[in-house]
JSON list of C-alpha atoms in Angstrom, two decimals:
[
{"chain": "A", "resi": 3, "resn": "UNK", "atom": "CA", "xyz": [78.86, -95.31, -31.79]},
{"chain": "A", "resi": 4, "resn": "UNK", "atom": "CA", "xyz": [77.13, -92.01, -32.32]},
{"chain": "A", "resi": 5, "resn": "UNK", "atom": "CA", "xyz": [75.22, -93.31, -35.36]},
{"chain": "A", "resi": 6, "resn": "UNK", "atom": "CA", "xyz": [73.74, -96.18, -33.35]},
{"chain": "A", "resi": 7, "resn": "UNK", "atom": "CA", "xyz": [73.00, -93.68, -30.73]},
{"chain": "A", "resi": 8, "resn": "UNK", "atom": "CA", "xyz": [71.07, -91.71, -33.11]},
{"chain": "A", "resi": 9, "resn": "UNK", "atom": "CA", "xyz": [69.15, -94.93, -34.38]},
{"chain": "A", "resi": 10, "resn": "UNK", "atom": "CA", "xyz": [68.35, -96.00, -31.10]},
{"chain": "A", "resi": 11, "resn": "UNK", "atom": "CA", "xyz": [67.02, -92.49, -30.22]},
{"chain": "A", "resi": 12, "resn": "UNK", "atom": "CA", "xyz": [64.85, -92.71, -33.43]},
{"chain": "A", "resi": 13, "resn": "UNK", "atom": "CA", "xyz": [63.51, -96.25, -32.65]},
{"chain": "A", "resi": 14, "resn": "UNK", "atom": "CA", "xyz": [62.53, -94.84, -29.12]},
{"chain": "A", "resi": 15, "resn": "UNK", "atom": "CA", "xyz": [60.81, -91.80, -30.59]},
{"chain": "A", "resi": 16, "resn": "UNK", "atom": "CA", "xyz": [58.76, -94.01, -32.93]},
{"chain": "A", "resi": 17, "resn": "UNK", "atom": "CA", "xyz": [57.79, -96.30, -30.46]},
{"chain": "A", "resi": 18, "resn": "UNK", "atom": "CA", "xyz": [56.35, -93.29, -28.18]},
{"chain": "A", "resi": 19, "resn": "UNK", "atom": "CA", "xyz": [54.68, -92.04, -31.36]},
{"chain": "A", "resi": 20, "resn": "UNK", "atom": "CA", "xyz": [53.09, -95.36, -31.88]},
{"chain": "A", "resi": 21, "resn": "UNK", "atom": "CA", "xyz": [51.78, -95.51, -28.33]},
{"chain": "A", "resi": 22, "resn": "UNK", "atom": "CA", "xyz": [49.88, -92.39, -28.88]},
{"chain": "A", "resi": 23, "resn": "UNK", "atom": "CA", "xyz": [48.53, -93.13, -32.18]},
{"chain": "A", "resi": 24, "resn": "UNK", "atom": "CA", "xyz": [47.10, -96.57, -31.00]},
{"chain": "A", "resi": 25, "resn": "UNK", "atom": "CA", "xyz": [44.32, -95.33, -28.86]},
{"chain": "A", "resi": 26, "resn": "UNK", "atom": "CA", "xyz": [43.16, -93.47, -31.98]},
{"chain": "A", "resi": 27, "resn": "UNK", "atom": "CA", "xyz": [43.17, -96.29, -34.35]},
{"chain": "A", "resi": 28, "resn": "UNK", "atom": "CA", "xyz": [42.07, -99.22, -31.84]},
{"chain": "A", "resi": 29, "resn": "UNK", "atom": "CA", "xyz": [38.85, -101.01, -33.12]},
{"chain": "A", "resi": 30, "resn": "UNK", "atom": "CA", "xyz": [35.79, -100.84, -31.02]},
{"chain": "A", "resi": 31, "resn": "UNK", "atom": "CA", "xyz": [36.10, -104.17, -29.94]},
{"chain": "A", "resi": 32, "resn": "UNK", "atom": "CA", "xyz": [39.38, -103.84, -28.53]},
{"chain": "A", "resi": 33, "resn": "UNK", "atom": "CA", "xyz": [38.37, -100.90, -26.50]},
{"chain": "A", "resi": 34, "resn": "UNK", "atom": "CA", "xyz": [35.56, -103.22, -25.07]},
{"chain": "A", "resi": 35, "resn": "UNK", "atom": "CA", "xyz": [37.92, -105.98, -24.16]},
{"chain": "A", "resi": 36, "resn": "UNK", "atom": "CA", "xyz": [40.24, -103.78, -22.13]},
{"chain": "A", "resi": 37, "resn": "UNK", "atom": "CA", "xyz": [39.48, -102.38, -18.75]},
{"chain": "A", "resi": 38, "resn": "UNK", "atom": "CA", "xyz": [37.53, -99.44, -20.22]},
{"chain": "A", "resi": 39, "resn": "UNK", "atom": "CA", "xyz": [33.86, -101.35, -19.56]},
{"chain": "A", "resi": 40, "resn": "UNK", "atom": "CA", "xyz": [34.54, -101.72, -15.94]},
{"chain": "A", "resi": 41, "resn": "UNK", "atom": "CA", "xyz": [35.74, -97.96, -15.66]},
{"chain": "A", "resi": 42, "resn": "UNK", "atom": "CA", "xyz": [32.97, -96.63, -17.70]},
{"chain": "A", "resi": 43, "resn": "UNK", "atom": "CA", "xyz": [30.46, -98.61, -15.60]},
{"chain": "A", "resi": 44, "resn": "UNK", "atom": "CA", "xyz": [31.93, -96.99, -12.39]},
{"chain": "A", "resi": 45, "resn": "UNK", "atom": "CA", "xyz": [32.22, -93.57, -13.92]},
{"chain": "A", "resi": 46, "resn": "UNK", "atom": "CA", "xyz": [28.52, -93.63, -15.33]},
{"chain": "A", "resi": 47, "resn": "UNK", "atom": "CA", "xyz": [27.10, -95.05, -12.00]},
{"chain": "A", "resi": 48, "resn": "UNK", "atom": "CA", "xyz": [29.05, -92.54, -10.01]},
{"chain": "A", "resi": 49, "resn": "UNK", "atom": "CA", "xyz": [26.93, -89.90, -11.67]},
{"chain": "A", "resi": 50, "resn": "UNK", "atom": "CA", "xyz": [23.68, -91.75, -12.23]},
{"chain": "A", "resi": 51, "resn": "UNK", "atom": "CA", "xyz": [23.43, -94.13, -9.08]},
{"chain": "A", "resi": 52, "resn": "UNK", "atom": "CA", "xyz": [26.35, -93.73, -6.77]},
{"chain": "A", "resi": 53, "resn": "UNK", "atom": "CA", "xyz": [24.72, -95.55, -3.88]},
{"chain": "A", "resi": 54, "resn": "UNK", "atom": "CA", "xyz": [24.63, -98.72, -6.07]},
{"chain": "A", "resi": 55, "resn": "UNK", "atom": "CA", "xyz": [28.15, -98.15, -7.22]},
{"chain": "A", "resi": 56, "resn": "UNK", "atom": "CA", "xyz": [29.33, -101.55, -6.05]},
{"chain": "A", "resi": 57, "resn": "UNK", "atom": "CA", "xyz": [26.05, -103.50, -6.58]},
{"chain": "A", "resi": 58, "resn": "UNK", "atom": "CA", "xyz": [26.96, -106.37, -9.23]},
{"chain": "A", "resi": 59, "resn": "UNK", "atom": "CA", "xyz": [23.36, -106.43, -10.58]},
{"chain": "A", "resi": 60, "resn": "UNK", "atom": "CA", "xyz": [23.09, -102.58, -11.23]},
{"chain": "A", "resi": 61, "resn": "UNK", "atom": "CA", "xyz": [26.80, -102.91, -12.59]},
{"chain": "A", "resi": 62, "resn": "UNK", "atom": "CA", "xyz": [25.59, -105.53, -14.91]},
{"chain": "A", "resi": 63, "resn": "UNK", "atom": "CA", "xyz": [22.67, -103.61, -16.34]},
{"chain": "A", "resi": 64, "resn": "UNK", "atom": "CA", "xyz": [24.82, -100.48, -16.83]},
{"chain": "A", "resi": 65, "resn": "UNK", "atom": "CA", "xyz": [27.51, -102.37, -18.49]},
{"chain": "A", "resi": 66, "resn": "UNK", "atom": "CA", "xyz": [25.15, -103.92, -21.02]},
{"chain": "A", "resi": 67, "resn": "UNK", "atom": "CA", "xyz": [24.15, -100.54, -22.16]},
{"chain": "A", "resi": 68, "resn": "UNK", "atom": "CA", "xyz": [27.69, -99.33, -22.38]},
{"chain": "A", "resi": 69, "resn": "UNK", "atom": "CA", "xyz": [28.67, -102.41, -24.57]},
{"chain": "A", "resi": 70, "resn": "UNK", "atom": "CA", "xyz": [25.68, -102.81, -26.47]},
{"chain": "A", "resi": 71, "resn": "UNK", "atom": "CA", "xyz": [25.28, -106.48, -25.25]},
{"chain": "A", "resi": 72, "resn": "UNK", "atom": "CA", "xyz": [28.71, -107.19, -26.62]},
{"chain": "A", "resi": 73, "resn": "UNK", "atom": "CA", "xyz": [30.34, -110.39, -25.04]},
{"chain": "A", "resi": 74, "resn": "UNK", "atom": "CA", "xyz": [33.46, -109.48, -23.25]},
{"chain": "A", "resi": 75, "resn": "UNK", "atom": "CA", "xyz": [36.72, -111.34, -23.32]},
{"chain": "A", "resi": 76, "resn": "UNK", "atom": "CA", "xyz": [37.62, -110.73, -19.83]},
{"chain": "A", "resi": 77, "resn": "UNK", "atom": "CA", "xyz": [34.07, -111.09, -18.16]},
{"chain": "A", "resi": 78, "resn": "UNK", "atom": "CA", "xyz": [33.28, -113.33, -15.03]},
{"chain": "A", "resi": 79, "resn": "UNK", "atom": "CA", "xyz": [30.77, -116.16, -14.91]},
{"chain": "A", "resi": 80, "resn": "UNK", "atom": "CA", "xyz": [27.91, -113.69, -14.91]},
{"chain": "A", "resi": 81, "resn": "UNK", "atom": "CA", "xyz": [29.29, -112.15, -18.13]},
{"chain": "A", "resi": 82, "resn": "UNK", "atom": "CA", "xyz": [30.50, -108.96, -16.22]},
{"chain": "A", "resi": 83, "resn": "UNK", "atom": "CA", "xyz": [33.66, -107.08, -16.04]},
{"chain": "A", "resi": 84, "resn": "UNK", "atom": "CA", "xyz": [33.07, -105.68, -12.66]},
{"chain": "A", "resi": 85, "resn": "UNK", "atom": "CA", "xyz": [34.10, -102.30, -11.34]},
{"chain": "A", "resi": 86, "resn": "UNK", "atom": "CA", "xyz": [35.91, -103.06, -8.06]},
{"chain": "A", "resi": 87, "resn": "UNK", "atom": "CA", "xyz": [38.28, -99.87, -7.82]},
{"chain": "A", "resi": 88, "resn": "UNK", "atom": "CA", "xyz": [38.12, -97.30, -5.29]},
{"chain": "A", "resi": 89, "resn": "UNK", "atom": "CA", "xyz": [35.25, -94.75, -5.77]},
{"chain": "A", "resi": 90, "resn": "UNK", "atom": "CA", "xyz": [37.52, -91.76, -6.79]},
{"chain": "A", "resi": 91, "resn": "UNK", "atom": "CA", "xyz": [38.40, -93.71, -9.80]},
{"chain": "A", "resi": 92, "resn": "UNK", "atom": "CA", "xyz": [34.70, -93.78, -10.87]},
{"chain": "A", "resi": 93, "resn": "UNK", "atom": "CA", "xyz": [34.45, -89.94, -10.24]},
{"chain": "A", "resi": 94, "resn": "UNK", "atom": "CA", "xyz": [37.68, -89.71, -12.21]},
{"chain": "A", "resi": 95, "resn": "UNK", "atom": "CA", "xyz": [36.29, -91.35, -15.04]},
{"chain": "A", "resi": 96, "resn": "UNK", "atom": "CA", "xyz": [32.98, -89.91, -15.16]},
{"chain": "A", "resi": 97, "resn": "UNK", "atom": "CA", "xyz": [33.45, -87.24, -17.65]},
{"chain": "A", "resi": 98, "resn": "UNK", "atom": "CA", "xyz": [35.08, -89.77, -20.07]},
{"chain": "A", "resi": 99, "resn": "UNK", "atom": "CA", "xyz": [32.22, -92.39, -19.43]},
{"chain": "A", "resi": 100, "resn": "UNK", "atom": "CA", "xyz": [29.70, -89.75, -20.54]},
{"chain": "A", "resi": 101, "resn": "UNK", "atom": "CA", "xyz": [31.33, -89.33, -23.96]},
{"chain": "A", "resi": 102, "resn": "UNK", "atom": "CA", "xyz": [30.99, -93.05, -24.82]},
{"chain": "A", "resi": 103, "resn": "UNK", "atom": "CA", "xyz": [33.31, -95.86, -25.84]},
{"chain": "A", "resi": 104, "resn": "UNK", "atom": "CA", "xyz": [34.72, -94.37, -29.23]},
{"chain": "A", "resi": 105, "resn": "UNK", "atom": "CA", "xyz": [35.50, -91.14, -27.84]},
{"chain": "A", "resi": 106, "resn": "UNK", "atom": "CA", "xyz": [35.59, -91.40, -24.00]},
{"chain": "A", "resi": 107, "resn": "UNK", "atom": "CA", "xyz": [37.51, -94.73, -23.87]},
{"chain": "A", "resi": 108, "resn": "UNK", "atom": "CA", "xyz": [40.13, -93.45, -26.30]},
{"chain": "A", "resi": 109, "resn": "UNK", "atom": "CA", "xyz": [40.49, -90.01, -24.54]},
{"chain": "A", "resi": 110, "resn": "UNK", "atom": "CA", "xyz": [40.80, -92.06, -21.07]},
{"chain": "A", "resi": 111, "resn": "UNK", "atom": "CA", "xyz": [43.63, -94.09, -22.80]},
{"chain": "A", "resi": 112, "resn": "UNK", "atom": "CA", "xyz": [45.42, -90.79, -23.94]},
{"chain": "A", "resi": 113, "resn": "UNK", "atom": "CA", "xyz": [44.89, -89.06, -20.49]},
{"chain": "A", "resi": 114, "resn": "UNK", "atom": "CA", "xyz": [46.59, -91.98, -18.79]},
{"chain": "A", "resi": 115, "resn": "UNK", "atom": "CA", "xyz": [49.43, -92.03, -21.29]},
{"chain": "A", "resi": 116, "resn": "UNK", "atom": "CA", "xyz": [50.07, -88.11, -20.89]},
{"chain": "A", "resi": 117, "resn": "UNK", "atom": "CA", "xyz": [49.94, -88.60, -16.99]},
{"chain": "A", "resi": 118, "resn": "UNK", "atom": "CA", "xyz": [52.72, -91.32, -17.24]},
{"chain": "A", "resi": 119, "resn": "UNK", "atom": "CA", "xyz": [54.71, -89.29, -19.65]},
{"chain": "A", "resi": 120, "resn": "UNK", "atom": "CA", "xyz": [54.21, -86.15, -17.14]},
{"chain": "A", "resi": 121, "resn": "UNK", "atom": "CA", "xyz": [55.28, -88.51, -14.29]},
{"chain": "A", "resi": 122, "resn": "UNK", "atom": "CA", "xyz": [58.38, -89.95, -15.80]},
{"chain": "A", "resi": 123, "resn": "UNK", "atom": "CA", "xyz": [59.63, -86.42, -16.53]},
{"chain": "A", "resi": 124, "resn": "UNK", "atom": "CA", "xyz": [59.03, -85.26, -12.98]},
{"chain": "A", "resi": 125, "resn": "UNK", "atom": "CA", "xyz": [60.89, -88.25, -11.86]},
{"chain": "A", "resi": 126, "resn": "UNK", "atom": "CA", "xyz": [64.04, -88.07, -13.94]},
{"chain": "A", "resi": 127, "resn": "UNK", "atom": "CA", "xyz": [67.17, -86.66, -12.24]},
{"chain": "A", "resi": 128, "resn": "UNK", "atom": "CA", "xyz": [67.73, -83.23, -13.30]},
{"chain": "A", "resi": 129, "resn": "UNK", "atom": "CA", "xyz": [69.25, -82.47, -16.50]},
{"chain": "A", "resi": 130, "resn": "UNK", "atom": "CA", "xyz": [68.47, -86.11, -17.57]},
{"chain": "A", "resi": 131, "resn": "UNK", "atom": "CA", "xyz": [64.84, -85.63, -18.69]},
{"chain": "A", "resi": 132, "resn": "UNK", "atom": "CA", "xyz": [65.35, -87.67, -21.94]},
{"chain": "A", "resi": 133, "resn": "UNK", "atom": "CA", "xyz": [65.95, -90.77, -19.78]},
{"chain": "A", "resi": 134, "resn": "UNK", "atom": "CA", "xyz": [62.19, -90.82, -19.36]},
{"chain": "A", "resi": 135, "resn": "UNK", "atom": "CA", "xyz": [61.59, -92.01, -22.92]},
{"chain": "A", "resi": 136, "resn": "UNK", "atom": "CA", "xyz": [63.14, -95.57, -22.66]},
{"chain": "A", "resi": 137, "resn": "UNK", "atom": "CA", "xyz": [60.44, -96.02, -19.78]},
{"chain": "A", "resi": 138, "resn": "UNK", "atom": "CA", "xyz": [57.71, -94.76, -21.62]},
{"chain": "A", "resi": 139, "resn": "UNK", "atom": "CA", "xyz": [58.69, -96.83, -24.72]},
{"chain": "A", "resi": 140, "resn": "UNK", "atom": "CA", "xyz": [58.47, -100.11, -22.90]},
{"chain": "A", "resi": 141, "resn": "UNK", "atom": "CA", "xyz": [56.38, -103.44, -22.76]},
{"chain": "A", "resi": 142, "resn": "UNK", "atom": "CA", "xyz": [54.50, -102.20, -19.45]},
{"chain": "A", "resi": 143, "resn": "UNK", "atom": "CA", "xyz": [53.28, -99.00, -20.98]},
{"chain": "A", "resi": 144, "resn": "UNK", "atom": "CA", "xyz": [52.31, -100.79, -24.21]},
{"chain": "A", "resi": 145, "resn": "UNK", "atom": "CA", "xyz": [50.12, -103.17, -21.94]},
{"chain": "A", "resi": 146, "resn": "UNK", "atom": "CA", "xyz": [48.79, -100.26, -19.96]},
{"chain": "A", "resi": 147, "resn": "UNK", "atom": "CA", "xyz": [47.71, -98.26, -23.15]},
{"chain": "A", "resi": 148, "resn": "UNK", "atom": "CA", "xyz": [46.07, -101.42, -24.63]},
{"chain": "A", "resi": 149, "resn": "UNK", "atom": "CA", "xyz": [44.39, -102.23, -21.72]},
{"chain": "A", "resi": 150, "resn": "UNK", "atom": "CA", "xyz": [43.33, -98.76, -20.76]},
{"chain": "A", "resi": 151, "resn": "UNK", "atom": "CA", "xyz": [44.72, -99.00, -17.12]},
{"chain": "A", "resi": 152, "resn": "UNK", "atom": "CA", "xyz": [45.17, -96.26, -14.44]},
{"chain": "A", "resi": 153, "resn": "UNK", "atom": "CA", "xyz": [48.98, -96.82, -13.99]},
{"chain": "A", "resi": 154, "resn": "UNK", "atom": "CA", "xyz": [50.10, -93.42, -15.48]},
{"chain": "A", "resi": 155, "resn": "UNK", "atom": "CA", "xyz": [47.98, -91.87, -12.70]},
{"chain": "A", "resi": 156, "resn": "UNK", "atom": "CA", "xyz": [50.32, -93.70, -10.18]},
{"chain": "A", "resi": 157, "resn": "UNK", "atom": "CA", "xyz": [53.42, -92.51, -11.91]},
{"chain": "A", "resi": 158, "resn": "UNK", "atom": "CA", "xyz": [52.31, -88.90, -12.02]},
{"chain": "A", "resi": 159, "resn": "UNK", "atom": "CA", "xyz": [51.39, -88.81, -8.39]},
{"chain": "A", "resi": 160, "resn": "UNK", "atom": "CA", "xyz": [55.01, -90.23, -7.58]},
{"chain": "A", "resi": 161, "resn": "UNK", "atom": "CA", "xyz": [56.61, -87.76, -9.77]},
{"chain": "A", "resi": 162, "resn": "UNK", "atom": "CA", "xyz": [54.51, -84.84, -8.55]},
{"chain": "A", "resi": 163, "resn": "UNK", "atom": "CA", "xyz": [55.38, -86.14, -4.89]},
{"chain": "A", "resi": 164, "resn": "UNK", "atom": "CA", "xyz": [58.93, -86.15, -5.53]},
{"chain": "A", "resi": 165, "resn": "UNK", "atom": "CA", "xyz": [59.09, -82.77, -7.01]},
{"chain": "A", "resi": 166, "resn": "UNK", "atom": "CA", "xyz": [57.52, -81.48, -3.82]},
{"chain": "A", "resi": 167, "resn": "UNK", "atom": "CA", "xyz": [59.65, -83.06, -1.62]},
{"chain": "A", "resi": 168, "resn": "UNK", "atom": "CA", "xyz": [62.84, -82.15, -3.53]},
{"chain": "A", "resi": 169, "resn": "UNK", "atom": "CA", "xyz": [61.43, -78.27, -2.99]},
{"chain": "A", "resi": 170, "resn": "UNK", "atom": "CA", "xyz": [60.92, -79.20, 0.72]},
{"chain": "A", "resi": 171, "resn": "UNK", "atom": "CA", "xyz": [56.98, -79.05, 0.55]},
{"chain": "A", "resi": 172, "resn": "UNK", "atom": "CA", "xyz": [55.81, -82.25, 2.42]},
{"chain": "A", "resi": 173, "resn": "UNK", "atom": "CA", "xyz": [52.32, -81.26, 2.46]},
{"chain": "A", "resi": 174, "resn": "UNK", "atom": "CA", "xyz": [52.33, -80.94, -1.34]},
{"chain": "A", "resi": 175, "resn": "UNK", "atom": "CA", "xyz": [54.02, -84.07, -1.52]},
{"chain": "A", "resi": 176, "resn": "UNK", "atom": "CA", "xyz": [51.45, -85.80, 0.58]},
{"chain": "A", "resi": 177, "resn": "UNK", "atom": "CA", "xyz": [48.75, -84.25, -1.47]},
{"chain": "A", "resi": 178, "resn": "UNK", "atom": "CA", "xyz": [50.30, -85.45, -4.72]},
{"chain": "A", "resi": 179, "resn": "UNK", "atom": "CA", "xyz": [50.30, -88.80, -3.53]},
{"chain": "A", "resi": 180, "resn": "UNK", "atom": "CA", "xyz": [46.62, -88.88, -3.53]},
{"chain": "A", "resi": 181, "resn": "UNK", "atom": "CA", "xyz": [46.70, -89.85, -7.22]},
{"chain": "A", "resi": 182, "resn": "UNK", "atom": "CA", "xyz": [48.47, -92.96, -6.13]},
{"chain": "A", "resi": 183, "resn": "UNK", "atom": "CA", "xyz": [45.28, -94.01, -4.47]},
{"chain": "A", "resi": 184, "resn": "UNK", "atom": "CA", "xyz": [43.71, -94.95, -7.86]},
{"chain": "A", "resi": 185, "resn": "UNK", "atom": "CA", "xyz": [46.00, -98.31, -7.51]},
{"chain": "A", "resi": 186, "resn": "UNK", "atom": "CA", "xyz": [46.36, -98.39, -3.46]},
{"chain": "A", "resi": 187, "resn": "UNK", "atom": "CA", "xyz": [47.95, -101.84, -3.63]},
{"chain": "A", "resi": 188, "resn": "UNK", "atom": "CA", "xyz": [50.72, -100.70, -5.26]},
{"chain": "A", "resi": 189, "resn": "UNK", "atom": "CA", "xyz": [51.89, -97.92, -3.16]},
{"chain": "A", "resi": 190, "resn": "UNK", "atom": "CA", "xyz": [51.23, -99.74, 0.27]},
{"chain": "A", "resi": 191, "resn": "UNK", "atom": "CA", "xyz": [55.10, -99.94, 0.79]},
{"chain": "A", "resi": 192, "resn": "UNK", "atom": "CA", "xyz": [55.62, -96.33, 0.19]},
{"chain": "A", "resi": 193, "resn": "UNK", "atom": "CA", "xyz": [53.05, -95.66, 3.17]},
{"chain": "A", "resi": 194, "resn": "UNK", "atom": "CA", "xyz": [55.45, -97.85, 5.25]},
{"chain": "A", "resi": 195, "resn": "UNK", "atom": "CA", "xyz": [58.31, -95.92, 3.96]},
{"chain": "A", "resi": 196, "resn": "UNK", "atom": "CA", "xyz": [56.66, -92.58, 5.05]},
{"chain": "A", "resi": 197, "resn": "UNK", "atom": "CA", "xyz": [56.37, -94.18, 8.63]},
{"chain": "A", "resi": 198, "resn": "UNK", "atom": "CA", "xyz": [59.80, -95.36, 8.95]},
{"chain": "A", "resi": 199, "resn": "UNK", "atom": "CA", "xyz": [61.02, -91.92, 7.78]},
{"chain": "A", "resi": 200, "resn": "UNK", "atom": "CA", "xyz": [58.66, -90.22, 10.28]},
{"chain": "A", "resi": 201, "resn": "UNK", "atom": "CA", "xyz": [57.42, -88.08, 7.41]},
{"chain": "A", "resi": 202, "resn": "UNK", "atom": "CA", "xyz": [54.00, -87.47, 9.26]},
{"chain": "A", "resi": 203, "resn": "UNK", "atom": "CA", "xyz": [53.04, -84.36, 7.59]},
{"chain": "A", "resi": 204, "resn": "UNK", "atom": "CA", "xyz": [53.25, -85.94, 4.17]},
{"chain": "A", "resi": 205, "resn": "UNK", "atom": "CA", "xyz": [51.52, -88.84, 5.51]},
{"chain": "A", "resi": 206, "resn": "UNK", "atom": "CA", "xyz": [48.76, -86.68, 6.93]},
{"chain": "A", "resi": 207, "resn": "UNK", "atom": "CA", "xyz": [48.03, -84.82, 3.68]},
{"chain": "A", "resi": 208, "resn": "UNK", "atom": "CA", "xyz": [48.01, -88.10, 1.72]}
]
């Protein structure tokens, strides 16, 4: 049984290692066919033209510059992969967008993966931190990596909030939950739970 456990541990470690290698080796076209063009469009407009962040025509022109005119697999009927996320996601992505697709896009994916790993570690029960590895070496994580998604920041926000809550710091917990607002649609039930629990201080800070 010990031998199988060791093999399982080694396999999980191999998958985790591969996840961190994928962004470094991913072809340029694969980056363009992820969520990166939309994120980079928002990130660049957040700096250059924030007043037109959600203007589809401005987005299309900016995205064409980012992709070099490449045809995107996930485009809409206008040929655009629109940025339709909250404005703070654009601000967060701006430094990565400034580095271009081949550097900024890969660093963005690694940033999200590190955030996910940190969040899982913070969410693990005390003394069971290794339990975060199977969650990291999972299909949802692989999809988030391949598609350059922001789920890792949501998990980091949950982990940080849980850590503050355990230490009886409701204001810190509420502030940490701000990271979850990169995907507000995923955490609406959490807001309801805070209301039911009368956690007003955490809710106000959030």
